[in-house]
Amino acid sequence: MPIQTITHVEYHCADAARTAAELQDGFGFRRDADQPVWTPGLRAVHLLQGGIRLRLLSSELSDHPVADWVERHGEGVAVLALGCADPAAALERAERHGAEVLDRAGALIAGFGDTALRFVPLPDGAPEPAGGDLLDALDHVAICVPAGRLAASVRFCEAALGMRLIFGEYIEVGEQAMDSSVVQSPSGDVTFTLIEPDTDRRTGQIDTFLADHDGAGVQHLALRTDDIATAVRTARARGVEFLATPGAYYDGLAERLGGTAIPVGTLRELDVLVDQDHGGQLFQIFARSTHPRRTFFLELIERQGAGTFGTANIKALYEAVERQRAAASV
């Protein structure tokens, strides 16, 4: 049974209330009052916006699994909940294709390092839109895997999850390089960008992520909006910091792309990147990581017909994050 959507993301952190406040204040998330209270010793805050659902979990008990996860990996995505028509059948398929079952009753399997995957029923009906939302949906999940594991990770997604490979690229930035593959569900609503470092080249940000995160895991969540200019202006006014883009990037846009749906002056003002494919254009920007280990951040993305990820933008992301990493080490 194919997966159809990501119903929610489970994020483990040191203080769920503090992390929730940052997401509410900066990005406009709201608390989901309909969610149930969780077990003793566990602090849970459930946030929503558009079709995005986040479950933030923390525990002050040192022997609690959530606290143990944070101790090993820092704050990050611990579980991706995959909605499907028949979770039991999806679990059976995944196990038949080699997935490690972590909790049969909870339909939980090992995914990427200690980031697990849970098969859950599809939600009843589409979420009701709320006025003033900046963000609409979870566009894609970027996952870093150790060198030599990319091909196996793609095969796992294809065989165990029923996804298909839609894009791949080898990216060089100076003396560093990485390989990436994008897999997607038949519905188009679940997209994983899988990235591995090239260890024959100079150590870079993907190597650093794997070392600081202690293995494979989610590097960033890309959140889709239908008005990236308004979303960036609003979030920035609320205190969110975004990665800067060199002015030279915008100097060459007219020659590279011709016209852009959002004026180049606006893109330059906001540090928003743009690229295009046969379907149209996409616009994206990356928030500066506030994670203590710099191993997790958020991306905002607007698609105006584009279905891929922008070859030039993947390289631009790598370069932008590399600049942040270099600045942090000074």
C-alpha positions as YAML, in Angstrom:
chain: A
units: angstrom
residues:
- id: 1
  name: MET
  ca: [0.00, 0.00, 0.00]
- id: 2
  name: PRO
  ca: [1.71, 3.25, -1.09]
- id: 3
  name: ILE
  ca: [2.28, 6.09, 1.31]
- id: 4
  name: GLN
  ca: [0.35, 9.22, 0.40]
- id: 5
  name: THR
  ca: [1.33, 12.03, 2.75]
- id: 6
  name: ILE
  ca: [3.32, 13.04, 5.81]
- id: 7
  name: THR
  ca: [0.64, 13.50, 8.44]
- id: 8
  name: HIS
  ca: [3.00, 14.93, 11.04]
- id: 9
  name: VAL
  ca: [6.64, 15.34, 12.03]
- id: 10
  name: GLU
  ca: [7.80, 14.36, 15.50]
- id: 11
  name: TYR
  ca: [10.60, 16.65, 16.69]
- id: 12
  name: HIS
  ca: [12.58, 15.84, 19.84]
- id: 13
  name: CYS
  ca: [14.02, 18.80, 21.70]
- id: 14
  name: ALA
  ca: [15.37, 19.97, 25.04]
- id: 15
  name: ASP
  ca: [12.36, 22.17, 25.83]
- id: 16
  name: ALA
  ca: [9.17, 21.69, 23.81]
- id: 17
  name: ALA
  ca: [7.55, 24.86, 25.16]
- id: 18
  name: ARG
  ca: [10.54, 27.04, 24.21]
- id: 19
  name: THR
  ca: [10.86, 25.53, 20.72]
- id: 20
  name: ALA
  ca: [7.12, 25.91, 20.18]
- id: 21
  name: ALA
  ca: [7.30, 29.58, 21.16]
- id: 22
  name: GLU
  ca: [10.07, 30.17, 18.60]
- id: 23
  name: LEU
  ca: [8.01, 28.58, 15.83]
- id: 24
  name: GLN
  ca: [4.86, 30.42, 16.86]
- id: 25
  name: ASP
  ca: [6.55, 33.81, 17.20]
- id: 26
  name: GLY
  ca: [8.74, 33.52, 14.11]
- id: 27
  name: PHE
  ca: [6.78, 31.48, 11.59]
- id: 28
  name: GLY
  ca: [3.18, 31.83, 12.73]
- id: 29
  name: PHE
  ca: [2.45, 28.29, 13.89]
- id: 30
  name: ARG
  ca: [-0.54, 27.77, 16.18]
- id: 31
  name: ARG
  ca: [-1.12, 25.28, 18.99]
- id: 32
  name: ASP
  ca: [-3.41, 22.38, 18.10]
- id: 33
  name: ALA
  ca: [-5.86, 22.24, 21.00]
- id: 34
  name: ASP
  ca: [-7.47, 19.03, 19.71]
- id: 35
  name: GLN
  ca: [-4.40, 16.85, 20.26]
- id: 36
  name: PRO
  ca: [-4.39, 14.50, 23.29]
- id: 37
  name: VAL
  ca: [-2.23, 14.82, 26.39]
- id: 38
  name: TRP
  ca: [0.74, 12.47, 26.31]
- id: 39
  name: THR
  ca: [2.33, 10.31, 29.00]
- id: 40
  name: PRO
  ca: [3.75, 11.48, 32.36]
- id: 41
  name: GLY
  ca: [7.35, 12.67, 32.18]
- id: 42
  name: LEU
  ca: [6.89, 13.86, 28.60]
- id: 43
  name: ARG
  ca: [6.21, 17.45, 27.56]
- id: 44
  name: ALA
  ca: [4.33, 17.59, 24.24]
- id: 45
  name: VAL
  ca: [3.31, 20.64, 22.23]
- id: 46
  name: HIS
  ca: [1.42, 20.12, 18.97]
- id: 47
  name: LEU
  ca: [1.63, 22.86, 16.35]
- id: 48
  name: LEU
  ca: [-0.15, 23.35, 13.06]
- id: 49
  name: GLN
  ca: [-0.22, 25.70, 10.09]
- id: 50
  name: GLY
  ca: [-1.81, 24.96, 6.73]
- id: 51
  name: GLY
  ca: [-1.30, 21.24, 6.17]
- id: 52
  name: ILE
  ca: [1.82, 21.12, 8.39]
- id: 53
  name: ARG
  ca: [1.62, 19.28, 11.71]
- id: 54
  name: LEU
  ca: [4.54, 19.29, 14.17]
- id: 55
  name: ARG
  ca: [4.71, 17.33, 17.43]
- id: 56
  name: LEU
  ca: [7.40, 18.76, 19.71]
- id: 57
  name: LEU
  ca: [8.48, 16.42, 22.49]
- id: 58
  name: SER
  ca: [10.84, 16.92, 25.42]
- id: 59
  name: SER
  ca: [11.51, 15.24, 28.74]
- id: 60
  name: GLU
  ca: [13.37, 16.29, 31.88]
- id: 61
  name: LEU
  ca: [13.82, 12.62, 32.82]
- id: 62
  name: SER
  ca: [17.35, 11.62, 31.90]
- id: 63
  name: ASP
  ca: [16.35, 8.01, 31.29]
- id: 64
  name: HIS
  ca: [13.43, 8.89, 29.01]
- id: 65
  name: PRO
  ca: [13.84, 7.80, 25.35]
- id: 66
  name: VAL
  ca: [13.21, 11.38, 24.15]
- id: 67
  name: ALA
  ca: [15.93, 12.79, 26.42]
- id: 68
  name: ASP
  ca: [18.26, 10.00, 25.32]
- id: 69
  name: TRP
  ca: [17.61, 10.83, 21.64]
- id: 70
  name: VAL
  ca: [18.39, 14.52, 22.24]
- id: 71
  name: GLU
  ca: [21.54, 13.63, 24.18]
- id: 72
  name: ARG
  ca: [22.84, 11.57, 21.25]
- id: 73
  name: HIS
  ca: [21.71, 13.66, 18.29]
- id: 74
  name: GLY
  ca: [20.82, 17.08, 19.56]
- id: 75
  name: GLU
  ca: [17.37, 18.43, 18.73]
- id: 76
  name: GLY
  ca: [15.88, 17.09, 15.52]
- id: 77
  name: VAL
  ca: [13.34, 15.05, 13.61]
- id: 78
  name: ALA
  ca: [12.91, 11.68, 15.33]
- id: 79
  name: VAL
  ca: [9.84, 10.32, 13.49]
- id: 80
  name: LEU
  ca: [8.16, 10.97, 10.15]
- id: 81
  name: ALA
  ca: [4.52, 9.81, 10.21]
- id: 82
  name: LEU
  ca: [3.54, 8.48, 6.78]
- id: 83
  name: GLY
  ca: [-0.18, 8.46, 6.04]
- id: 84
  name: CYS
  ca: [-1.55, 5.53, 4.05]
- id: 85
  name: ALA
  ca: [-4.87, 3.79, 3.46]
- id: 86
  name: ASP
  ca: [-3.75, 0.58, 5.21]
- id: 87
  name: PRO
  ca: [-0.90, 1.00, 7.74]
- id: 88
  name: ALA
  ca: [-0.79, -2.75, 8.48]
- id: 89
  name: ALA
  ca: [-0.32, -3.56, 4.80]
- id: 90
  name: ALA
  ca: [2.31, -0.83, 4.46]
- id: 91
  name: LEU
  ca: [4.19, -2.28, 7.45]
- id: 92
  name: GLU
  ca: [4.00, -5.78, 5.95]
- id: 93
  name: ARG
  ca: [5.40, -4.54, 2.63]
- id: 94
  name: ALA
  ca: [8.23, -2.64, 4.33]
- id: 95
  name: GLU
  ca: [9.19, -5.65, 6.44]
- id: 96
  name: ARG
  ca: [9.05, -7.94, 3.41]
- id: 97
  name: HIS
  ca: [11.57, -5.67, 1.72]
- id: 98
  name: GLY
  ca: [13.98, -5.69, 4.63]
- id: 99
  name: ALA
  ca: [12.83, -2.87, 6.90]
- id: 100
  name: GLU
  ca: [13.60, -3.29, 10.60]
- id: 101
  name: VAL
  ca: [10.42, -3.21, 12.66]
- id: 102
  name: LEU
  ca: [10.92, -1.19, 15.84]
- id: 103
  name: ASP
  ca: [7.35, -1.35, 17.18]
- id: 104
  name: ARG
  ca: [4.90, -3.64, 15.42]
- id: 105
  name: ALA
  ca: [1.86, -2.40, 17.34]
- id: 106
  name: GLY
  ca: [2.78, 1.19, 16.50]
- id: 107
  name: ALA
  ca: [3.69, 0.37, 12.85]
- id: 108
  name: LEU
  ca: [7.13, 1.91, 13.43]
- id: 109
  name: ILE
  ca: [10.18, 1.00, 11.34]
- id: 110
  name: ALA
  ca: [13.79, 2.12, 11.22]
- id: 111
  name: GLY
  ca: [14.31, 4.78, 8.58]
- id: 112
  name: PHE
  ca: [17.49, 6.84, 8.36]
- id: 113
  name: GLY
  ca: [19.81, 6.41, 11.33]
- id: 114
  name: ASP
  ca: [17.68, 7.05, 14.40]
- id: 115
  name: THR
  ca: [15.01, 8.91, 12.42]
- id: 116
  name: ALA
  ca: [12.17, 6.39, 12.33]
- id: 117
  name: LEU
  ca: [9.13, 6.06, 10.05]
- id: 118
  name: ARG
  ca: [5.62, 5.38, 11.31]
- id: 119
  name: PHE
  ca: [2.72, 4.21, 9.14]
- id: 120
  name: VAL
  ca: [-0.51, 5.90, 10.22]
- id: 121
  name: PRO
  ca: [-4.07, 6.13, 8.84]
- id: 122
  name: LEU
  ca: [-4.89, 8.98, 6.51]
- id: 123
  name: PRO
  ca: [-6.51, 11.94, 8.26]
- id: 124
  name: ASP
  ca: [-10.23, 12.52, 7.83]
- id: 125
  name: GLY
  ca: [-10.66, 15.33, 5.32]
- id: 126
  name: ALA
  ca: [-8.34, 18.14, 4.36]
- id: 127
  name: PRO
  ca: [-7.21, 20.63, 7.02]
- id: 128
  name: GLU
  ca: [-9.29, 23.78, 7.27]
- id: 129
  name: PRO
  ca: [-7.28, 26.80, 6.10]
- id: 130
  name: ALA
  ca: [-6.88, 29.61, 8.60]
- id: 131
  name: GLY
  ca: [-6.69, 33.26, 7.68]
- id: 132
  name: GLY
  ca: [-3.20, 34.74, 7.89]
- id: 133
  name: ASP
  ca: [-1.25, 31.51, 7.44]
- id: 134
  name: LEU
  ca: [2.23, 32.08, 6.01]
- id: 135
  name: LEU
  ca: [2.90, 28.41, 5.21]
- id: 136
  name: ASP
  ca: [0.79, 25.82, 3.41]
- id: 137
  name: ALA
  ca: [2.44, 22.38, 3.39]
- id: 138
  name: LEU
  ca: [5.55, 20.30, 3.95]
- id: 139
  name: ASP
  ca: [7.24, 20.40, 0.54]
- id: 140
  name: HIS
  ca: [10.13, 18.00, 1.14]
- id: 141
  name: VAL
  ca: [12.45, 16.52, 3.76]
- id: 142
  name: ALA
  ca: [16.23, 16.68, 3.27]
- id: 143
  name: ILE
  ca: [18.08, 13.70, 4.76]
- id: 144
  name: CYS
  ca: [21.84, 13.24, 5.08]
- id: 145
  name: VAL
  ca: [23.22, 9.69, 4.91]
- id: 146
  name: PRO
  ca: [26.79, 8.42, 5.36]
- id: 147
  name: ALA
  ca: [29.09, 8.09, 2.36]
- id: 148
  name: GLY
  ca: [28.35, 4.94, 0.40]
- id: 149
  name: ARG
  ca: [24.74, 4.69, 1.66]
- id: 150
  name: LEU
  ca: [22.91, 6.81, -0.91]
- id: 151
  name: ALA
  ca: [22.15, 4.03, -3.39]
- id: 152
  name: ALA
  ca: [20.97, 1.69, -0.63]
- id: 153
  name: SER
  ca: [18.77, 4.45, 0.81]
- id: 154
  name: VAL
  ca: [17.14, 5.01, -2.58]
- id: 155
  name: ARG
  ca: [16.52, 1.27, -2.96]
- id: 156
  name: PHE
  ca: [14.97, 1.19, 0.53]
- id: 157
  name: CYS
  ca: [12.59, 4.03, -0.36]
- id: 158
  name: GLU
  ca: [11.62, 2.36, -3.62]
- id: 159
  name: ALA
  ca: [11.15, -1.18, -2.32]
- id: 160
  name: ALA
  ca: [9.94, -0.67, 1.25]
- id: 161
  name: LEU
  ca: [8.00, 2.59, 0.83]
- id: 162
  name: GLY
  ca: [6.86, 2.42, -2.80]
- id: 163
  name: MET
  ca: [8.57, 5.70, -3.74]
- id: 164
  name: ARG
  ca: [10.26, 6.44, -7.06]
- id: 165
  name: LEU
  ca: [13.49, 8.20, -8.02]
- id: 166
  name: ILE
  ca: [12.69, 11.51, -9.75]
- id: 167
  name: PHE
  ca: [15.97, 13.45, -9.71]
- id: 168
  name: GLY
  ca: [19.66, 13.04, -9.03]
- id: 169
  name: GLU
  ca: [22.76, 15.21, -9.16]
- id: 170
  name: TYR
  ca: [26.44, 15.28, -8.24]
- id: 171
  name: ILE
  ca: [27.31, 18.73, -6.87]
- id: 172
  name: GLU
  ca: [30.78, 20.25, -6.59]
- id: 173
  name: VAL
  ca: [31.53, 23.37, -4.55]
- id: 174
  name: GLY
  ca: [35.22, 24.21, -4.63]
- id: 175
  name: GLU
  ca: [37.11, 21.25, -3.21]
- id: 176
  name: GLN
  ca: [33.96, 19.74, -1.67]
- id: 177
  name: ALA
  ca: [31.31, 17.59, -3.30]
- id: 178
  name: MET
  ca: [28.14, 15.66, -2.52]
- id: 179
  name: ASP
  ca: [25.80, 13.32, -4.32]
- id: 180
  name: SER
  ca: [22.02, 13.70, -4.08]
- id: 181
  name: SER
  ca: [18.93, 11.76, -5.13]
- id: 182
  name: VAL
  ca: [15.28, 12.77, -4.78]
- id: 183
  name: VAL
  ca: [12.59, 10.14, -4.22]
- id: 184
  name: GLN
  ca: [8.86, 10.79, -4.19]
- id: 185
  name: SER
  ca: [5.63, 8.95, -3.41]
- id: 186
  name: PRO
  ca: [3.17, 8.20, -6.25]
- id: 187
  name: SER
  ca: [0.89, 10.88, -4.79]
- id: 188
  name: GLY
  ca: [3.65, 13.48, -5.10]
- id: 189
  name: ASP
  ca: [3.04, 14.58, -1.51]
- id: 190
  name: VAL
  ca: [6.00, 12.81, 0.14]
- id: 191
  name: THR
  ca: [9.42, 13.85, -1.12]
- id: 192
  name: PHE
  ca: [12.80, 12.96, 0.37]
- id: 193
  name: THR
  ca: [16.00, 14.63, -0.80]
- id: 194
  name: LEU
  ca: [18.77, 12.16, 0.09]
- id: 195
  name: ILE
  ca: [22.34, 13.48, 0.31]
- id: 196
  name: GLU
  ca: [25.71, 11.79, 0.88]
- id: 197
  name: PRO
  ca: [29.18, 13.38, 1.02]
- id: 198
  name: ASP
  ca: [31.99, 12.50, -1.37]
- id: 199
  name: THR
  ca: [34.73, 11.49, 1.05]
- id: 200
  name: ASP
  ca: [37.35, 11.61, -1.71]
- id: 201
  name: ARG
  ca: [36.99, 15.40, -1.60]
- id: 202
  name: ARG
  ca: [37.65, 17.90, 1.19]
- id: 203
  name: THR
  ca: [35.44, 17.53, 4.27]
- id: 204
  name: GLY
  ca: [32.34, 19.73, 4.07]
- id: 205
  name: GLN
  ca: [29.01, 20.47, 5.68]
- id: 206
  name: ILE
  ca: [27.45, 17.05, 5.04]
- id: 207
  name: ASP
  ca: [30.40, 15.38, 6.78]
- id: 208
  name: THR
  ca: [30.00, 17.87, 9.63]
- id: 209
  name: PHE
  ca: [26.28, 17.13, 9.92]
- id: 210
  name: LEU
  ca: [26.90, 13.38, 10.10]
- id: 211
  name: ALA
  ca: [29.57, 13.85, 12.76]
- id: 212
  name: ASP
  ca: [27.66, 16.35, 14.90]
- id: 213
  name: HIS
  ca: [24.32, 14.58, 14.54]
- id: 214
  name: ASP
  ca: [25.97, 11.20, 15.17]
- id: 215
  name: GLY
  ca: [24.80, 9.54, 11.99]
- id: 216
  name: ALA
  ca: [22.13, 9.86, 9.33]
- id: 217
  name: GLY
  ca: [19.18, 12.16, 9.91]
- id: 218
  name: VAL
  ca: [17.05, 15.07, 8.74]
- id: 219
  name: GLN
  ca: [19.04, 18.17, 7.83]
- id: 220
  name: HIS
  ca: [16.08, 20.40, 7.06]
- id: 221
  name: LEU
  ca: [12.35, 20.62, 6.45]
- id: 222
  name: ALA
  ca: [11.17, 22.64, 3.44]
- id: 223
  name: LEU
  ca: [7.88, 24.43, 4.12]
- id: 224
  name: ARG
  ca: [5.85, 25.55, 1.13]
- id: 225
  name: THR
  ca: [4.15, 28.93, 0.81]
- id: 226
  name: ASP
  ca: [2.16, 30.56, -1.99]
- id: 227
  name: ASP
  ca: [3.75, 33.97, -1.27]
- id: 228
  name: ILE
  ca: [7.39, 33.69, -0.31]
- id: 229
  name: ALA
  ca: [7.99, 37.45, -0.36]
- id: 230
  name: THR
  ca: [5.30, 38.07, 2.27]
- id: 231
  name: ALA
  ca: [6.38, 35.03, 4.30]
- id: 232
  name: VAL
  ca: [10.02, 36.15, 4.40]
- id: 233
  name: ARG
  ca: [9.19, 39.77, 5.20]
- id: 234
  name: THR
  ca: [6.83, 38.73, 7.97]
- id: 235
  name: ALA
  ca: [9.15, 36.15, 9.50]
- id: 236
  name: ARG
  ca: [12.12, 38.52, 9.31]
- id: 237
  name: ALA
  ca: [10.11, 41.25, 11.04]
- id: 238
  name: ARG
  ca: [9.38, 38.71, 13.79]
- id: 239
  name: GLY
  ca: [13.10, 38.06, 14.31]
- id: 240
  name: VAL
  ca: [13.81, 35.09, 12.02]
- id: 241
  name: GLU
  ca: [17.23, 35.32, 10.37]
- id: 242
  name: PHE
  ca: [17.82, 33.94, 6.86]
- id: 243
  name: LEU
  ca: [21.04, 33.07, 5.07]
- id: 244
  name: ALA
  ca: [22.43, 35.87, 2.91]
- id: 245
  name: THR
  ca: [22.98, 35.46, -0.82]
- id: 246
  name: PRO
  ca: [25.89, 37.24, -2.61]
- id: 247
  name: GLY
  ca: [24.83, 40.07, -4.88]
- id: 248
  name: ALA
  ca: [26.62, 38.42, -7.81]
- id: 249
  name: TYR
  ca: [23.97, 35.70, -7.75]
- id: 250
  name: TYR
  ca: [21.32, 38.23, -8.81]
- id: 251
  name: ASP
  ca: [23.56, 39.97, -11.35]
- id: 252
  name: GLY
  ca: [23.45, 36.90, -13.57]
- id: 253
  name: LEU
  ca: [19.77, 35.99, -13.20]
- id: 254
  name: ALA
  ca: [18.48, 37.78, -16.29]
- id: 255
  name: GLU
  ca: [21.03, 36.02, -18.50]
- id: 256
  name: ARG
  ca: [20.43, 32.64, -16.87]
- id: 257
  name: LEU
  ca: [16.62, 32.66, -16.59]
- id: 258
  name: GLY
  ca: [15.27, 35.60, -18.52]
- id: 259
  name: GLY
  ca: [12.27, 37.05, -16.70]
- id: 260
  name: THR
  ca: [11.30, 35.99, -13.17]
- id: 261
  name: ALA
  ca: [7.78, 35.84, -11.73]
- id: 262
  name: ILE
  ca: [8.99, 37.78, -8.70]
- id: 263
  name: PRO
  ca: [11.02, 40.91, -9.61]
- id: 264
  name: VAL
  ca: [14.78, 40.48, -9.28]
- id: 265
  name: GLY
  ca: [14.90, 43.56, -7.05]
- id: 266
  name: THR
  ca: [12.55, 41.87, -4.59]
- id: 267
  name: LEU
  ca: [14.55, 38.65, -4.68]
- id: 268
  name: ARG
  ca: [17.78, 40.58, -4.03]
- id: 269
  name: GLU
  ca: [16.18, 42.53, -1.17]
- id: 270
  name: LEU
  ca: [14.99, 39.33, 0.51]
- id: 271
  name: ASP
  ca: [17.93, 37.00, -0.38]
- id: 272
  name: VAL
  ca: [15.50, 34.63, -2.12]
- id: 273
  name: LEU
  ca: [16.90, 32.16, -4.67]
- id: 274
  name: VAL
  ca: [15.15, 31.32, -7.95]
- id: 275
  name: ASP
  ca: [15.47, 28.58, -10.53]
- id: 276
  name: GLN
  ca: [13.25, 26.97, -13.12]
- id: 277
  name: ASP
  ca: [12.49, 23.73, -14.90]
- id: 278
  name: HIS
  ca: [10.18, 22.79, -17.77]
- id: 279
  name: GLY
  ca: [7.12, 23.39, -15.56]
- id: 280
  name: GLY
  ca: [7.91, 26.84, -14.24]
- id: 281
  name: GLN
  ca: [9.89, 28.60, -11.53]
- id: 282
  name: LEU
  ca: [10.63, 27.92, -7.88]
- id: 283
  name: PHE
  ca: [11.77, 30.32, -5.18]
- id: 284
  name: GLN
  ca: [13.47, 29.32, -1.93]
- id: 285
  name: ILE
  ca: [15.35, 30.65, 1.07]
- id: 286
  name: PHE
  ca: [17.01, 29.02, 4.05]
- id: 287
  name: ALA
  ca: [16.60, 30.15, 7.66]
- id: 288
  name: ARG
  ca: [19.76, 30.49, 9.70]
- id: 289
  name: SER
  ca: [20.07, 27.51, 12.00]
- id: 290
  name: THR
  ca: [19.42, 28.23, 15.68]
- id: 291
  name: HIS
  ca: [20.25, 24.64, 16.59]
- id: 292
  name: PRO
  ca: [23.11, 24.37, 19.15]
- id: 293
  name: ARG
  ca: [24.89, 21.86, 16.86]
- id: 294
  name: ARG
  ca: [23.86, 23.65, 13.63]
- id: 295
  name: THR
  ca: [22.45, 20.33, 12.40]
- id: 296
  name: PHE
  ca: [18.89, 21.40, 11.59]
- id: 297
  name: PHE
  ca: [17.20, 24.32, 9.85]
- id: 298
  name: LEU
  ca: [14.05, 25.29, 7.95]
- id: 299
  name: GLU
  ca: [13.60, 26.23, 4.31]
- id: 300
  name: LEU
  ca: [10.78, 28.26, 2.78]
- id: 301
  name: ILE
  ca: [9.82, 27.44, -0.81]
- id: 302
  name: GLU
  ca: [7.31, 28.74, -3.33]
- id: 303
  name: ARG
  ca: [6.56, 26.80, -6.50]
- id: 304
  name: GLN
  ca: [5.12, 28.53, -9.54]
- id: 305
  name: GLY
  ca: [4.78, 25.46, -11.73]
- id: 306
  name: ALA
  ca: [8.22, 23.97, -11.02]
- id: 307
  name: GLY
  ca: [8.25, 20.35, -9.93]
- id: 308
  name: THR
  ca: [11.98, 19.79, -9.35]
- id: 309
  name: PHE
  ca: [14.47, 21.50, -7.06]
- id: 310
  name: GLY
  ca: [16.59, 23.77, -9.21]
- id: 311
  name: THR
  ca: [20.06, 22.55, -10.07]
- id: 312
  name: ALA
  ca: [21.65, 25.92, -9.39]
- id: 313
  name: ASN
  ca: [19.77, 26.34, -6.13]
- id: 314
  name: ILE
  ca: [21.03, 23.06, -4.64]
- id: 315
  name: LYS
  ca: [24.55, 24.33, -5.17]
- id: 316
  name: ALA
  ca: [23.57, 27.76, -3.85]
- id: 317
  name: LEU
  ca: [22.18, 26.15, -0.68]
- id: 318
  name: TYR
  ca: [25.41, 24.24, -0.17]
- id: 319
  name: GLU
  ca: [27.44, 27.42, -0.60]
- id: 320
  name: ALA
  ca: [25.19, 29.45, 1.73]
- id: 321
  name: VAL
  ca: [25.32, 26.86, 4.51]
- id: 322
  name: GLU
  ca: [29.08, 26.54, 4.01]
- id: 323
  name: ARG
  ca: [29.45, 30.28, 4.57]
- id: 324
  name: GLN
  ca: [27.46, 30.01, 7.80]
- id: 325
  name: ARG
  ca: [29.57, 27.07, 8.94]
- id: 326
  name: ALA
  ca: [32.78, 28.97, 8.20]
- id: 327
  name: ALA
  ca: [31.55, 32.07, 10.04]
- id: 328
  name: ALA
  ca: [30.58, 30.03, 13.09]
- id: 329
  name: SER
  ca: [34.07, 28.55, 13.33]
- id: 330
  name: VAL
  ca: [35.81, 31.94, 13.48]
...
